[in-house]
């Protein structure tokens, strides 16, 4: 069964997301995906790095970058960069 | 001959780095590497995305993330996340 082991990076501190990932790996997850957009991309990398350097050794990661088209507040299209870091035990 | 086609993301606007990459690809470069640390990581992804969506189609990219150990102003070690995006024509 595939459960949704995706963590979206928002406004919380880095360690909240690290803890969320640890929790998922402590359950039956062997793979956790960290996703972020725009300014949060840097923090997504931080989460992946803290997790694999300090908590779960030997994690493999693969990184995808992309672009999403959103609407700004005046309903005009705007493009925002995205990152998806897949961590595998 | 291997020339150093690396662009370090700093405090300039995104389009400055996009332009720098275009300039390198317009010369003899077939590969350009974009590097950034910490908060600048998001902008590195922006540069890669703007470049490949708006200016040079069919660029291939590969993304590496990592950690560098630096010293803070009190000479204590601090870790900072890094990204390296390699773009190939």
XYZ file of N, CA, C and O in Angstrom, chain B residues 41-75:
140
model
N 19.503 29.453 -2.120
C 19.185 28.224 -2.852
C 17.920 28.391 -3.700
O 17.867 27.969 -4.847
N 16.908 29.048 -3.127
C 15.661 29.249 -3.874
C 15.919 30.001 -5.173
O 15.368 29.675 -6.224
N 16.795 30.997 -5.071
C 17.075 31.807 -6.259
C 17.838 30.999 -7.315
O 17.638 31.206 -8.520
N 18.668 30.078 -6.888
C 19.390 29.219 -7.836
C 18.397 28.410 -8.675
O 18.561 28.261 -9.887
N 17.348 27.906 -8.000
C 16.317 27.152 -8.722
C 15.575 28.082 -9.685
O 15.316 27.718 -10.836
N 15.275 29.306 -9.235
C 14.634 30.286 -10.118
C 15.469 30.518 -11.378
O 14.946 30.541 -12.495
N 16.770 30.711 -11.190
C 17.653 30.984 -12.332
C 17.596 29.830 -13.332
O 17.411 30.034 -14.536
N 17.698 28.609 -12.813
C 17.670 27.429 -13.694
C 16.340 27.322 -14.434
O 16.291 27.004 -15.621
N 15.254 27.630 -13.721
C 13.934 27.491 -14.330
C 13.655 28.577 -15.359
O 13.140 28.290 -16.435
N 13.987 29.805 -15.026
C 13.773 30.909 -15.983
C 14.609 30.645 -17.235
O 14.140 30.779 -18.368
N 15.844 30.252 -17.018
C 16.748 29.986 -18.143
C 16.184 28.921 -19.068
O 16.124 29.101 -20.283
N 15.716 27.824 -18.490
C 15.322 26.720 -19.364
C 13.886 26.847 -19.870
O 13.547 26.261 -20.883
N 13.055 27.650 -19.208
C 11.710 27.854 -19.749
C 11.643 28.999 -20.736
O 10.878 28.966 -21.683
N 12.423 30.045 -20.479
C 12.239 31.230 -21.316
C 13.333 31.453 -22.352
O 13.128 32.155 -23.325
N 14.514 30.909 -22.114
C 15.619 31.287 -22.983
C 16.256 30.138 -23.746
O 16.408 30.208 -24.952
N 16.657 29.094 -23.064
C 17.338 28.002 -23.763
C 16.536 26.733 -23.544
O 16.569 26.134 -22.470
N 15.803 26.350 -24.574
C 14.949 25.172 -24.457
C 15.823 23.910 -24.444
O 16.960 23.929 -24.880
N 15.259 22.831 -24.000
C 15.910 21.525 -24.036
C 17.191 21.440 -23.218
O 18.065 20.636 -23.514
N 17.330 22.298 -22.226
C 18.448 22.137 -21.303
C 18.159 20.932 -20.415
O 17.049 20.774 -19.929
N 19.171 20.128 -20.193
C 19.028 19.070 -19.190
C 19.602 19.578 -17.879
O 20.559 20.345 -17.887
N 18.994 19.191 -16.771
C 19.596 19.595 -15.514
C 19.752 18.414 -14.560
O 18.978 17.470 -14.587
N 20.778 18.504 -13.753
C 20.876 17.567 -12.633
C 21.161 18.382 -11.385
O 21.820 19.418 -11.434
N 20.601 17.949 -10.274
C 20.640 18.736 -9.051
C 21.315 17.941 -7.938
O 20.973 16.784 -7.708
N 22.270 18.551 -7.289
C 22.898 17.962 -6.117
C 22.670 18.875 -4.927
O 22.811 20.087 -5.062
N 22.341 18.302 -3.784
C 22.285 19.118 -2.580
C 23.328 18.603 -1.598
O 23.748 17.452 -1.682
N 23.759 19.488 -0.711
C 24.800 19.094 0.234
C 24.872 20.044 1.407
O 23.998 20.900 1.587
N 25.901 19.889 2.206
C 26.102 20.724 3.389
C 27.554 21.167 3.421
O 28.448 20.379 3.126
N 27.762 22.445 3.743
C 29.124 22.934 3.920
C 29.281 23.403 5.347
O 28.343 23.965 5.924
N 30.457 23.189 5.893
C 30.695 23.692 7.237
C 31.490 24.995 7.162
O 32.566 25.049 6.588
N 30.907 26.031 7.701
C 31.565 27.347 7.711
C 31.794 27.751 9.163
O 31.364 27.082 10.088
N 32.434 28.894 9.357
C 32.553 29.462 10.700
C 31.647 30.683 10.786
O 31.595 31.485 9.850
N 30.944 30.826 11.888
C 30.152 32.050 12.049
C 31.071 33.159 12.567
O 32.280 32.975 12.701
N 30.501 34.319 12.860
C 31.352 35.458 13.203
C 32.106 35.284 14.523
O 33.116 35.915 14.769
N 31.619 34.383 15.367
C 32.337 34.069 16.601
C 33.228 32.834 16.438
O 33.623 32.214 17.422
N 33.478 32.479 15.171
C 34.387 31.378 14.857
C 33.868 30.006 15.291
O 34.636 29.064 15.424
